[in-house]
Structures are given as C-alpha cells and as structure tokens.
Tab-separated table of C-alpha atoms in Angstrom:
chain	number	residue	atom	x	y	z
K	1	UNK	CA	0.034	0.077	-0.049
K	2	UNK	CA	1.360	3.431	-0.804
K	3	UNK	CA	1.663	6.077	1.940
K	4	UNK	CA	-1.514	7.957	2.270
K	5	UNK	CA	-2.035	11.658	2.787
K	6	UNK	CA	-2.581	12.692	6.082
K	7	UNK	CA	-6.138	13.856	6.800
K	8	UNK	CA	-5.014	17.348	8.258
K	9	UNK	CA	-2.718	17.936	5.252
K	10	UNK	CA	-5.570	17.298	2.819
K	11	UNK	CA	-8.013	19.720	4.522
K	12	UNK	CA	-5.416	22.163	4.541
K	13	UNK	CA	-4.595	21.616	0.986
K	14	UNK	CA	-8.275	21.972	-0.041
K	15	UNK	CA	-8.967	25.201	2.328
K	16	UNK	CA	-5.725	26.808	0.610
K	17	UNK	CA	-7.067	25.956	-2.960
K	18	UNK	CA	-10.777	27.229	-2.365
K	19	UNK	CA	-9.108	30.327	-0.605
K	20	UNK	CA	-6.704	30.956	-3.901
K	21	UNK	CA	-9.612	30.288	-6.333
K	22	UNK	CA	-12.328	32.828	-3.684
K	23	UNK	CA	-9.286	35.585	-3.268
K	24	UNK	CA	-10.435	37.572	-6.384
K	25	UNK	CA	-13.845	37.020	-5.864
K	26	UNK	CA	-16.264	38.798	-3.612
K	27	UNK	CA	-18.105	36.258	-1.518
K	28	UNK	CA	-19.924	36.582	1.688
K	29	UNK	CA	-20.380	33.867	4.432
K	30	UNK	CA	-17.958	31.163	5.973
K	31	UNK	CA	-17.357	27.810	3.900
K	32	UNK	CA	-16.061	25.053	6.283
K	33	UNK	CA	-14.020	22.256	5.339
K	34	UNK	CA	-13.966	18.812	7.206
K	35	UNK	CA	-12.156	15.676	5.973
K	36	UNK	CA	-12.560	12.275	7.517
K	37	UNK	CA	-9.684	9.900	7.914
K	38	UNK	CA	-8.300	8.159	4.721
K	39	UNK	CA	-9.109	4.224	5.335
K	40	UNK	CA	-7.912	1.718	2.341
K	41	UNK	CA	-10.716	0.208	0.013
K	42	UNK	CA	-10.946	-3.320	1.238
K	43	UNK	CA	-12.640	-4.709	-2.408
K	44	UNK	CA	-11.112	-6.075	-4.499
K	45	UNK	CA	-8.651	-7.252	-2.060
K	46	UNK	CA	-5.874	-5.815	-4.091
K	47	UNK	CA	-7.079	-2.651	-4.375
K	48	UNK	CA	-4.617	0.142	-3.975
K	49	UNK	CA	-7.013	2.963	-3.216
K	50	UNK	CA	-8.292	4.993	-0.237
K	51	UNK	CA	-11.263	6.704	0.897
K	52	UNK	CA	-12.410	9.569	2.481
K	53	UNK	CA	-15.574	11.759	3.442
K	54	UNK	CA	-15.322	15.566	2.757
K	55	UNK	CA	-18.123	17.794	3.998
K	56	UNK	CA	-18.446	21.041	2.985
K	57	UNK	CA	-20.834	23.379	4.852
K	58	UNK	CA	-22.184	26.792	5.112
K	59	UNK	CA	-24.272	28.187	8.095
K	60	UNK	CA	-28.013	27.244	7.868
K	61	UNK	CA	-28.976	30.820	8.588
K	62	UNK	CA	-28.926	32.663	4.544
K	63	UNK	CA	-27.528	29.081	3.114
K	64	UNK	CA	-27.286	29.284	-0.580
K	65	UNK	CA	-26.764	25.720	-2.129
K	66	UNK	CA	-24.951	27.827	-4.930
K	67	UNK	CA	-21.830	28.309	-2.669
K	68	UNK	CA	-21.842	24.653	-1.867
K	69	UNK	CA	-21.711	23.543	-5.489
K	70	UNK	CA	-19.345	26.127	-6.949
K	71	UNK	CA	-16.893	25.044	-4.140
K	72	UNK	CA	-17.578	21.460	-4.932
K	73	UNK	CA	-16.383	22.385	-8.797
K	74	UNK	CA	-13.740	24.143	-7.727
K	75	UNK	CA	-12.499	20.966	-5.517
K	76	UNK	CA	-12.914	18.911	-8.624
K	77	UNK	CA	-11.109	20.892	-10.956
K	78	UNK	CA	-8.438	21.452	-8.304
K	79	UNK	CA	-7.882	17.582	-8.019
K	80	UNK	CA	-8.696	16.894	-12.047
K	81	UNK	CA	-5.619	19.709	-12.780
K	82	UNK	CA	-3.577	17.991	-10.208
K	83	UNK	CA	-3.325	21.180	-7.980
K	84	UNK	CA	-4.658	19.836	-4.512
K	85	UNK	CA	-3.299	16.501	-4.205
K	86	UNK	CA	-0.206	16.045	-6.762
K	87	UNK	CA	0.512	12.682	-7.637
K	88	UNK	CA	-3.163	11.183	-6.792
K	89	UNK	CA	-5.922	10.500	-8.988
K	90	UNK	CA	-9.128	11.515	-6.833
K	91	UNK	CA	-12.737	10.579	-7.738
K	92	UNK	CA	-15.299	13.050	-6.422
K	93	UNK	CA	-18.760	11.702	-5.936
K	94	UNK	CA	-21.504	14.066	-3.918
K	95	UNK	CA	-24.302	12.667	-1.967
K	96	UNK	CA	-27.555	14.755	-1.055
K	97	UNK	CA	-26.916	17.852	1.090
K	98	UNK	CA	-28.456	18.045	4.757
K	99	UNK	CA	-28.677	20.223	7.636
K	100	UNK	CA	-27.096	19.605	10.824
K	101	UNK	CA	-26.055	20.971	14.079
K	102	UNK	CA	-22.132	21.209	14.538
K	103	UNK	CA	-21.374	21.614	18.211
K	104	UNK	CA	-17.552	22.218	17.834
K	105	UNK	CA	-18.497	25.405	15.447
K	106	UNK	CA	-21.761	26.212	17.587
K	107	UNK	CA	-24.113	26.611	14.689
K	108	UNK	CA	-26.663	24.888	12.304
K	109	UNK	CA	-25.023	24.194	8.742
K	110	UNK	CA	-26.243	23.155	5.285
K	111	UNK	CA	-23.687	20.406	4.610
K	112	UNK	CA	-22.642	18.742	1.177
K	113	UNK	CA	-21.052	15.460	1.925
K	114	UNK	CA	-18.609	14.001	-0.845
K	115	UNK	CA	-17.052	10.926	-1.236
K	116	UNK	CA	-12.939	10.855	-2.274
K	117	UNK	CA	-11.449	8.024	-3.919
K	118	UNK	CA	-7.589	8.425	-4.336
K	119	UNK	CA	-5.467	6.367	-5.622
K	120	UNK	CA	-1.441	6.911	-6.830
K	121	UNK	CA	-0.451	8.104	-9.731
C-alpha cells in the first residue's frame, strides 16, 4: 500500500485551494471544510485505493446551495488539474445535502457530503 496523505494536510490543501480561488471573488459567508480519515478500500482485496469523506458546509441561516456547488466544482477542478493533491488520482462523488448542528462551531450548517476515492498515479 502506498503511503496515504494525512487527513489534516488534505483538509488544509483544500482550504488553501479554495481560498486562492475565492481571493479574487467577493463572497460572503463562511465555508467550512472537514475531511475524515483516509481508509483503504477493501474490495477488491488487491485495491490500492483509499476513501475519505469530505464535508463542505455553510451556516444554515441565509444558506445558499449555490456556494456549496461552486466550492465542489472548484475542488473537482483542483483535483483534476493535480493542484490539490499532486501525484494522486482523485474521484469525487457528492451526495444529498442536509442540515446538521455542529457543536464544535456552535451553529446549524447546511452540509454537502462528498466521497473522495484516491489512488496514487
């Protein structure tokens, strides 16, 4: 198995990529990025892929799904262009948005869950 990227490093790389993309655009509100630990794909048994969850969230009060969709599009493009995680092929598939209370942030968030499947190039 190849060494996997660190969850925190991946989270920071996505934040960095999004902040660079958004620096020249005036956007209001906060975008939260959270990545789960990367785990090896167990089927097929000889798989060299890893899977992680990516959660893009905005505060629910005044939430606009458009901001989540734009952030996801930027993340997809960043992975495709090898700008976020050089040396890795990353497949991105999103799920249905939902609202949730985040006690760490202390707010109700609109969250777009995304599944990342990674494989070393």
